[in-house]
């Protein structure tokens, strides 16, 4: 399992997994850039998983982002999740349509994947540039 990285600006104080992720972002840019997409596509499967997904964030999303110090982005993500949940509940109560369990499970998995995918680059921005904005999708490609 990944350890909790040190909160330092230099990547030499980080765990090896974080150093590898940071080196990849330094070399290829943000996930929205064309060079990043090409490099990630050319990388072996395990490296693509290491760069593109954070397993601890996938499993323990809100807690892990608070531990990493990404509290603004975490509160934004929690707000998005609560807003989507409220809209679905209002829709169900107004129409009387009950959401199938499979759709509910799918939404929960989607929320976890969102945490897993967004964490690596958000932490990179925090450590290297000091950016700690409220936008959890900063520098990410959405499609």
CSV table of N, CA and C in Angstrom, one decimal:
chain,number,residue,atom,x,y,z
A,1,UNK,N,0.8,-1.2,0.0
A,1,UNK,CA,0.0,0.0,0.0
A,1,UNK,C,0.9,1.2,0.0
A,2,UNK,N,0.3,2.3,-0.5
A,2,UNK,CA,1.0,3.5,-0.6
A,2,UNK,C,1.1,4.2,0.8
A,3,UNK,N,2.2,4.8,1.2
A,3,UNK,CA,2.2,5.5,2.4
A,3,UNK,C,1.8,6.9,2.2
A,4,UNK,N,1.5,7.6,3.3
A,4,UNK,CA,1.1,9.0,3.2
A,4,UNK,C,2.3,9.8,2.9
A,5,UNK,N,2.4,10.6,1.8
A,5,UNK,CA,3.6,11.3,1.5
A,5,UNK,C,3.8,12.5,2.4
A,6,UNK,N,5.1,12.9,2.5
A,6,UNK,CA,5.4,14.1,3.2
A,6,UNK,C,4.9,15.3,2.5
A,7,UNK,N,4.6,16.3,3.3
A,7,UNK,CA,4.1,17.6,2.7
A,7,UNK,C,5.3,18.5,2.5
A,8,UNK,N,6.0,18.2,1.4
A,8,UNK,CA,7.2,19.1,1.0
A,8,UNK,C,7.1,19.4,-0.4
A,9,UNK,N,7.8,20.5,-0.8
A,9,UNK,CA,7.7,21.0,-2.2
A,9,UNK,C,8.6,20.1,-3.1
A,10,UNK,N,9.6,19.5,-2.5
A,10,UNK,CA,10.5,18.7,-3.4
A,10,UNK,C,10.0,17.2,-3.4
A,11,UNK,N,10.1,16.7,-4.6
A,11,UNK,CA,9.7,15.3,-4.7
A,11,UNK,C,10.6,14.3,-4.1
A,12,UNK,N,11.9,14.7,-3.8
A,12,UNK,CA,12.8,13.8,-3.2
A,12,UNK,C,12.4,13.3,-1.8
A,13,UNK,N,11.5,14.0,-1.2
A,13,UNK,CA,11.1,13.6,0.2
A,13,UNK,C,9.8,12.8,0.1
A,14,UNK,N,9.4,12.5,-1.1
A,14,UNK,CA,8.1,11.7,-1.2
A,14,UNK,C,8.4,10.2,-1.4
A,15,UNK,N,7.4,9.4,-1.2
A,15,UNK,CA,7.5,8.0,-1.4
A,15,UNK,C,7.8,7.7,-2.9
A,16,UNK,N,8.4,6.6,-3.2
A,16,UNK,CA,8.8,6.3,-4.6
A,16,UNK,C,7.6,6.3,-5.6
A,17,UNK,N,6.4,5.9,-5.2
A,17,UNK,CA,5.3,5.9,-6.1
A,17,UNK,C,4.9,7.4,-6.4
A,18,UNK,N,5.0,8.2,-5.4
A,18,UNK,CA,4.7,9.7,-5.7
A,18,UNK,C,5.8,10.3,-6.5
A,19,UNK,N,7.0,9.9,-6.3
A,19,UNK,CA,8.1,10.4,-7.1
A,19,UNK,C,7.9,10.1,-8.6
A,20,UNK,N,7.5,8.8,-8.8
A,20,UNK,CA,7.2,8.4,-10.2
A,20,UNK,C,6.1,9.1,-10.8
A,21,UNK,N,5.0,9.3,-10.1
A,21,UNK,CA,3.9,10.1,-10.6
A,21,UNK,C,4.3,11.6,-10.9
A,22,UNK,N,5.0,12.2,-9.9
A,22,UNK,CA,5.4,13.6,-10.1
A,22,UNK,C,6.4,13.7,-11.3
A,23,UNK,N,7.3,12.7,-11.5
A,23,UNK,CA,8.2,12.8,-12.7
A,23,UNK,C,7.4,12.7,-14.0
A,24,UNK,N,6.4,11.8,-14.0
A,24,UNK,CA,5.5,11.7,-15.2
A,24,UNK,C,4.8,13.0,-15.5
A,25,UNK,N,4.2,13.6,-14.5
A,25,UNK,CA,3.6,14.9,-14.7
A,25,UNK,C,4.5,16.0,-15.1
A,26,UNK,N,5.7,16.0,-14.5
A,26,UNK,CA,6.8,17.0,-14.9
A,26,UNK,C,7.1,16.8,-16.3
A,27,UNK,N,7.3,15.6,-16.8
A,27,UNK,CA,7.7,15.3,-18.1
A,27,UNK,C,6.6,15.5,-19.2
A,28,UNK,N,5.4,15.1,-18.9
A,28,UNK,CA,4.4,15.1,-19.9
A,28,UNK,C,3.2,16.1,-19.7
A,29,UNK,N,3.3,16.9,-18.6
A,29,UNK,CA,2.3,17.9,-18.4
A,29,UNK,C,1.0,17.4,-17.7
A,30,UNK,N,0.0,18.2,-17.8
A,30,UNK,CA,-1.3,17.9,-17.1
A,30,UNK,C,-2.1,16.8,-17.9
A,31,UNK,N,-3.0,16.2,-17.2
A,31,UNK,CA,-3.8,15.2,-17.9
A,31,UNK,C,-4.6,15.7,-19.1
A,32,UNK,N,-4.8,17.0,-19.2
A,32,UNK,CA,-5.5,17.5,-20.4
A,32,UNK,C,-4.7,17.7,-21.6
A,33,UNK,N,-3.3,17.6,-21.5
A,33,UNK,CA,-2.4,17.8,-22.6
A,33,UNK,C,-2.3,16.6,-23.5
A,34,UNK,N,-2.0,16.9,-24.8
A,34,UNK,CA,-1.9,15.8,-25.8
A,34,UNK,C,-0.7,15.0,-25.5
A,35,UNK,N,0.4,15.5,-25.0
A,35,UNK,CA,1.6,14.7,-24.7
A,35,UNK,C,1.3,13.8,-23.6
A,36,UNK,N,0.6,14.2,-22.6
A,36,UNK,CA,0.2,13.3,-21.5
A,36,UNK,C,-0.6,12.1,-22.0
A,37,UNK,N,-1.6,12.4,-22.8
A,37,UNK,CA,-2.5,11.4,-23.3
A,37,UNK,C,-1.6,10.3,-24.1
A,38,UNK,N,-0.7,10.8,-25.0
A,38,UNK,CA,0.1,9.9,-25.8
A,38,UNK,C,1.0,9.1,-24.9
A,39,UNK,N,1.7,9.8,-23.9
A,39,UNK,CA,2.6,9.0,-23.1
A,39,UNK,C,1.9,8.0,-22.2
A,40,UNK,N,0.7,8.4,-21.7
A,40,UNK,CA,0.0,7.4,-20.9
A,40,UNK,C,-0.5,6.2,-21.7
A,41,UNK,N,-0.9,6.5,-22.9
A,41,UNK,CA,-1.3,5.4,-23.8
A,41,UNK,C,-0.2,4.5,-24.1
A,42,UNK,N,1.1,5.0,-24.3
A,42,UNK,CA,2.2,4.2,-24.6
A,42,UNK,C,2.8,3.4,-23.4
A,43,UNK,N,2.4,3.9,-22.2
A,43,UNK,CA,3.0,3.3,-21.0
A,43,UNK,C,2.4,1.9,-20.7
A,44,UNK,N,3.2,1.0,-20.0
A,44,UNK,CA,2.6,-0.3,-19.7
A,44,UNK,C,1.4,-0.2,-18.8
A,45,UNK,N,0.6,-1.2,-18.7
A,45,UNK,CA,-0.6,-1.2,-18.0
A,45,UNK,C,-0.5,-0.8,-16.5
A,46,UNK,N,0.5,-1.4,-15.8
A,46,UNK,CA,0.7,-1.1,-14.4
A,46,UNK,C,1.1,0.4,-14.2
A,47,UNK,N,1.9,0.9,-15.1
A,47,UNK,CA,2.3,2.3,-14.9
A,47,UNK,C,1.1,3.2,-15.2
A,48,UNK,N,0.2,2.8,-16.2
A,48,UNK,CA,-1.0,3.6,-16.4
A,48,UNK,C,-1.9,3.6,-15.2
A,49,UNK,N,-2.0,2.5,-14.5
A,49,UNK,CA,-2.8,2.5,-13.3
A,49,UNK,C,-2.1,3.3,-12.2
A,50,UNK,N,-0.8,3.3,-12.1
A,50,UNK,CA,-0.1,4.1,-11.1
A,50,UNK,C,-0.3,5.6,-11.3
A,51,UNK,N,-0.2,6.0,-12.5
A,51,UNK,CA,-0.3,7.4,-12.9
A,51,UNK,C,-1.8,7.9,-12.9
A,52,UNK,N,-2.7,7.0,-13.4
A,52,UNK,CA,-4.0,7.5,-13.6
A,52,UNK,C,-5.0,7.2,-12.5
A,53,UNK,N,-4.7,6.4,-11.6
A,53,UNK,CA,-5.6,6.0,-10.5
A,53,UNK,C,-4.9,5.9,-9.2
A,54,UNK,N,-5.5,6.4,-8.1
A,54,UNK,CA,-4.9,6.2,-6.8
A,54,UNK,C,-5.8,5.3,-6.0
A,55,UNK,N,-5.3,4.1,-5.7
A,55,UNK,CA,-6.1,3.1,-5.1
A,55,UNK,C,-6.6,3.5,-3.7
A,56,UNK,N,-5.8,4.1,-2.9
A,56,UNK,CA,-6.2,4.5,-1.6
A,56,UNK,C,-7.3,5.6,-1.6
A,57,UNK,N,-7.1,6.5,-2.6
A,57,UNK,CA,-8.2,7.5,-2.8
A,57,UNK,C,-9.5,6.9,-3.3
A,58,UNK,N,-9.4,5.8,-4.1
A,58,UNK,CA,-10.6,5.1,-4.6
A,58,UNK,C,-11.3,4.5,-3.4
A,59,UNK,N,-10.5,3.9,-2.5
A,59,UNK,CA,-11.1,3.2,-1.4
A,59,UNK,C,-11.6,4.1,-0.2
A,60,UNK,N,-10.8,5.1,0.1
A,60,UNK,CA,-11.0,6.0,1.2
A,60,UNK,C,-11.1,7.5,0.9
A,61,UNK,N,-11.7,7.8,-0.3
A,61,UNK,CA,-11.7,9.1,-0.9
A,61,UNK,C,-11.7,10.3,0.0
A,62,UNK,N,-12.8,10.6,0.7
A,62,UNK,CA,-12.9,11.8,1.5
A,62,UNK,C,-11.8,11.9,2.6
A,63,UNK,N,-11.6,10.8,3.3
A,63,UNK,CA,-10.6,10.7,4.4
A,63,UNK,C,-9.2,11.0,3.8
A,64,UNK,N,-8.8,10.3,2.7
A,64,UNK,CA,-7.5,10.4,2.2
A,64,UNK,C,-7.2,11.8,1.7
A,65,UNK,N,-8.2,12.5,1.1
A,65,UNK,CA,-7.9,13.8,0.6
A,65,UNK,C,-7.7,14.8,1.8
A,66,UNK,N,-8.4,14.6,2.8
A,66,UNK,CA,-8.2,15.4,4.0
A,66,UNK,C,-6.8,15.2,4.6
A,67,UNK,N,-6.3,13.9,4.6
A,67,UNK,CA,-5.0,13.6,5.1
A,67,UNK,C,-3.9,14.2,4.2
A,68,UNK,N,-4.2,14.3,2.9
A,68,UNK,CA,-3.2,14.9,2.0
A,68,UNK,C,-3.2,16.4,2.0
A,69,UNK,N,-4.2,17.0,2.7
A,69,UNK,CA,-4.3,18.4,2.8
A,69,UNK,C,-5.0,19.0,1.7
A,70,UNK,N,-5.8,18.2,0.9
A,70,UNK,CA,-6.6,18.7,-0.2
A,70,UNK,C,-8.0,19.0,0.2
A,71,UNK,N,-8.2,19.7,1.3
A,71,UNK,CA,-9.5,19.9,1.9
A,71,UNK,C,-10.4,20.7,1.1
A,72,UNK,N,-9.9,21.7,0.3
A,72,UNK,CA,-10.8,22.5,-0.5
A,72,UNK,C,-11.4,21.7,-1.6
A,73,UNK,N,-10.6,20.9,-2.3
A,73,UNK,CA,-11.0,20.1,-3.4
A,73,UNK,C,-12.0,19.0,-2.8
A,74,UNK,N,-11.6,18.5,-1.7
A,74,UNK,CA,-12.5,17.4,-1.0
A,74,UNK,C,-13.9,18.0,-0.7
A,75,UNK,N,-13.9,19.2,-0.1
A,75,UNK,CA,-15.2,19.8,0.2
A,75,UNK,C,-16.0,20.0,-1.1
A,76,UNK,N,-15.3,20.4,-2.2
A,76,UNK,CA,-16.0,20.6,-3.5
A,76,UNK,C,-16.6,19.3,-4.0
A,77,UNK,N,-15.8,18.2,-3.9
A,77,UNK,CA,-16.3,16.9,-4.4
A,77,UNK,C,-17.4,16.4,-3.5
A,78,UNK,N,-17.3,16.6,-2.2
A,78,UNK,CA,-18.4,16.2,-1.3
A,78,UNK,C,-19.7,17.0,-1.6
A,79,UNK,N,-19.5,18.3,-1.9
A,79,UNK,CA,-20.7,19.1,-2.4
A,79,UNK,C,-21.3,18.6,-3.6
A,80,UNK,N,-20.5,18.2,-4.6
A,80,UNK,CA,-21.0,17.6,-5.8
A,80,UNK,C,-21.8,16.3,-5.5
A,81,UNK,N,-21.3,15.5,-4.7
A,81,UNK,CA,-21.9,14.2,-4.4
A,81,UNK,C,-23.2,14.5,-3.7
A,82,UNK,N,-23.2,15.4,-2.7
A,82,UNK,CA,-24.5,15.7,-2.0
A,82,UNK,C,-25.5,16.3,-2.9
A,83,UNK,N,-25.1,17.2,-3.8
A,83,UNK,CA,-26.0,17.8,-4.8
A,83,UNK,C,-26.7,16.8,-5.7
A,84,UNK,N,-25.9,15.9,-6.2
A,84,UNK,CA,-26.4,14.8,-7.1
A,84,UNK,C,-27.4,13.9,-6.3
A,85,UNK,N,-27.0,13.6,-5.1
A,85,UNK,CA,-27.9,12.8,-4.2
A,85,UNK,C,-29.2,13.5,-3.9
A,86,UNK,N,-29.2,14.7,-3.6
A,86,UNK,CA,-30.4,15.5,-3.3
A,86,UNK,C,-31.3,15.6,-4.6
A,87,UNK,N,-30.7,15.8,-5.7
A,87,UNK,CA,-31.5,15.9,-7.0
A,87,UNK,C,-32.1,14.5,-7.2
A,88,UNK,N,-31.4,13.5,-7.1
A,88,UNK,CA,-32.0,12.1,-7.3
A,88,UNK,C,-33.1,11.9,-6.3
A,89,UNK,N,-32.9,12.2,-5.0
A,89,UNK,CA,-34.0,12.0,-4.0
A,89,UNK,C,-35.2,12.8,-4.3
A,90,UNK,N,-35.0,14.1,-4.7
A,90,UNK,CA,-36.2,14.9,-5.1
A,90,UNK,C,-36.9,14.3,-6.3
A,91,UNK,N,-36.2,13.9,-7.3
A,91,UNK,CA,-36.8,13.3,-8.5
A,91,UNK,C,-37.6,12.0,-8.1
A,92,UNK,N,-37.0,11.2,-7.2
A,92,UNK,CA,-37.7,10.0,-6.8
A,92,UNK,C,-39.0,10.3,-6.0
A,93,UNK,N,-38.9,11.3,-5.1
A,93,UNK,CA,-40.1,11.7,-4.3
A,93,UNK,C,-41.2,12.3,-5.2
A,94,UNK,N,-40.8,13.1,-6.1
A,94,UNK,CA,-41.8,13.8,-7.0
A,94,UNK,C,-42.5,12.8,-7.9
A,95,UNK,N,-41.7,12.0,-8.6
A,95,UNK,CA,-42.2,11.1,-9.6
A,95,UNK,C,-42.7,9.8,-9.1
A,96,UNK,N,-42.3,9.4,-7.9
A,96,UNK,CA,-42.6,8.1,-7.3
A,96,UNK,C,-41.8,6.9,-8.0
A,97,UNK,N,-40.9,7.3,-8.8
A,97,UNK,CA,-40.0,6.2,-9.4
A,97,UNK,C,-38.9,5.9,-8.5
A,98,UNK,N,-38.7,4.7,-8.2
A,98,UNK,CA,-37.6,4.3,-7.4
A,98,UNK,C,-36.4,3.9,-8.2
A,99,UNK,N,-35.2,4.4,-7.8
A,99,UNK,CA,-34.0,4.2,-8.6
A,99,UNK,C,-33.6,2.7,-8.4
A,100,UNK,N,-33.3,2.0,-9.4
A,100,UNK,CA,-32.8,0.6,-9.3
A,100,UNK,C,-31.5,0.5,-8.5
A,101,UNK,N,-31.4,-0.6,-7.8
A,101,UNK,CA,-30.2,-0.7,-6.9
A,101,UNK,C,-28.9,-0.7,-7.8
A,102,UNK,N,-29.0,-1.3,-9.0
A,102,UNK,CA,-27.8,-1.3,-9.8
A,102,UNK,C,-27.3,0.1,-10.2
A,103,UNK,N,-28.3,1.0,-10.4
A,103,UNK,CA,-27.9,2.4,-10.7
A,103,UNK,C,-27.3,3.1,-9.5
A,104,UNK,N,-27.9,2.8,-8.3
A,104,UNK,CA,-27.4,3.4,-7.1
A,104,UNK,C,-25.9,2.9,-6.9
A,105,UNK,N,-25.7,1.6,-7.1
A,105,UNK,CA,-24.3,1.1,-6.9
A,105,UNK,C,-23.4,1.7,-7.9
A,106,UNK,N,-23.9,1.8,-9.2
A,106,UNK,CA,-23.0,2.5,-10.2
A,106,UNK,C,-22.6,3.9,-9.9
A,107,UNK,N,-23.6,4.7,-9.3
A,107,UNK,CA,-23.2,6.0,-8.9
A,107,UNK,C,-22.2,6.0,-7.8
A,108,UNK,N,-22.3,5.1,-6.9
A,108,UNK,CA,-21.4,5.1,-5.8
A,108,UNK,C,-20.0,4.7,-6.3
A,109,UNK,N,-19.9,3.8,-7.2
A,109,UNK,CA,-18.6,3.4,-7.8
A,109,UNK,C,-18.1,4.6,-8.6
A,110,UNK,N,-18.9,5.3,-9.3
A,110,UNK,CA,-18.5,6.5,-10.1
A,110,UNK,C,-17.9,7.6,-9.1
A,111,UNK,N,-18.5,7.8,-8.0
A,111,UNK,CA,-18.0,8.7,-7.0
A,111,UNK,C,-16.6,8.3,-6.5
A,112,UNK,N,-16.4,7.0,-6.3
A,112,UNK,CA,-15.1,6.5,-5.8
A,112,UNK,C,-14.1,6.6,-6.9
A,113,UNK,N,-14.4,6.3,-8.2
A,113,UNK,CA,-13.5,6.5,-9.3
A,113,UNK,C,-13.1,7.9,-9.5
A,114,UNK,N,-14.1,8.9,-9.2
A,114,UNK,CA,-13.8,10.3,-9.3
A,114,UNK,C,-12.7,10.6,-8.3
A,115,UNK,N,-12.8,10.2,-7.1
A,115,UNK,CA,-11.7,10.4,-6.1
A,115,UNK,C,-10.4,9.8,-6.6
A,116,UNK,N,-10.4,8.6,-7.0
A,116,UNK,CA,-9.2,7.9,-7.4
A,116,UNK,C,-8.5,8.6,-8.6
A,117,UNK,N,-9.2,9.1,-9.5
A,117,UNK,CA,-8.6,9.7,-10.7
A,117,UNK,C,-8.1,11.1,-10.4
A,118,UNK,N,-8.8,11.8,-9.6
A,118,UNK,CA,-8.5,13.2,-9.4
A,118,UNK,C,-7.3,13.5,-8.4
A,119,UNK,N,-7.1,12.5,-7.5
A,119,UNK,CA,-6.2,12.7,-6.4
A,119,UNK,C,-4.7,12.9,-6.8
A,120,UNK,N,-4.2,12.1,-7.7
A,120,UNK,CA,-2.8,12.2,-8.1
A,120,UNK,C,-2.4,13.6,-8.6
A,121,UNK,N,-3.1,14.1,-9.6
A,121,UNK,CA,-2.7,15.4,-10.2
A,121,UNK,C,-3.0,16.5,-9.2
A,122,UNK,N,-4.1,16.4,-8.4
A,122,UNK,CA,-4.4,17.5,-7.4
A,122,UNK,C,-3.3,17.6,-6.4
A,123,UNK,N,-2.8,16.4,-5.9
A,123,UNK,CA,-1.7,16.4,-5.0
A,123,UNK,C,-0.4,17.0,-5.6
A,124,UNK,N,-0.2,16.6,-6.9
A,124,UNK,CA,1.0,17.1,-7.6
A,124,UNK,C,0.9,18.7,-7.7
A,125,UNK,N,-0.2,19.2,-8.0
A,125,UNK,CA,-0.4,20.7,-8.1
A,125,UNK,C,-0.1,21.3,-6.7
A,126,UNK,N,-0.6,20.7,-5.7
A,126,UNK,CA,-0.4,21.2,-4.3
A,126,UNK,C,1.1,21.2,-3.9
A,127,UNK,N,1.7,20.1,-4.2
A,127,UNK,CA,3.1,20.0,-3.8
A,127,UNK,C,4.1,20.8,-4.6
A,128,UNK,N,3.9,20.9,-5.9
A,128,UNK,CA,4.8,21.6,-6.8
A,128,UNK,C,4.5,23.1,-7.0
A,129,UNK,N,3.3,23.4,-7.1
A,129,UNK,CA,3.0,24.8,-7.4
A,129,UNK,C,2.3,25.5,-6.3
A,130,UNK,N,1.9,24.8,-5.3
A,130,UNK,CA,1.2,25.3,-4.1
A,130,UNK,C,-0.3,25.7,-4.4
A,131,UNK,N,-0.8,25.2,-5.5
A,131,UNK,CA,-2.2,25.5,-5.9
A,131,UNK,C,-3.1,24.7,-5.0
A,132,UNK,N,-4.0,25.3,-4.3
A,132,UNK,CA,-5.0,24.6,-3.5
A,132,UNK,C,-6.4,25.2,-3.7
A,133,UNK,N,-6.8,25.3,-5.0
A,133,UNK,CA,-8.1,25.9,-5.3
A,133,UNK,C,-9.2,24.9,-4.9
A,134,UNK,N,-10.4,25.5,-5.2
A,134,UNK,CA,-11.6,24.7,-4.9
A,134,UNK,C,-12.0,23.8,-6.1
A,135,UNK,N,-11.5,24.0,-7.3
A,135,UNK,CA,-11.8,23.2,-8.4
A,135,UNK,C,-11.1,21.9,-8.4
A,136,UNK,N,-11.9,20.8,-8.1
A,136,UNK,CA,-11.2,19.5,-8.1
A,136,UNK,C,-10.8,18.9,-9.5
A,137,UNK,N,-11.4,19.6,-10.5
A,137,UNK,CA,-11.1,19.1,-11.9
A,137,UNK,C,-10.0,19.9,-12.6
A,138,UNK,N,-9.3,20.7,-11.8
A,138,UNK,CA,-8.2,21.6,-12.4
A,138,UNK,C,-7.2,20.8,-13.1
A,139,UNK,N,-6.9,21.1,-14.4
A,139,UNK,CA,-5.9,20.4,-15.2
A,139,UNK,C,-6.3,19.0,-15.7
A,140,UNK,N,-7.5,18.6,-15.4
A,140,UNK,CA,-8.0,17.3,-15.8
A,140,UNK,C,-8.7,17.3,-17.2
A,141,UNK,N,-8.7,16.2,-17.9
A,141,UNK,CA,-9.5,16.2,-19.1
A,141,UNK,C,-10.8,15.5,-18.7
A,142,UNK,N,-11.9,16.1,-19.1
A,142,UNK,CA,-13.2,15.6,-18.7
A,142,UNK,C,-13.8,14.5,-19.7
A,143,UNK,N,-13.3,14.5,-20.9
A,143,UNK,CA,-13.8,13.5,-21.8
A,143,UNK,C,-12.6,12.8,-22.5
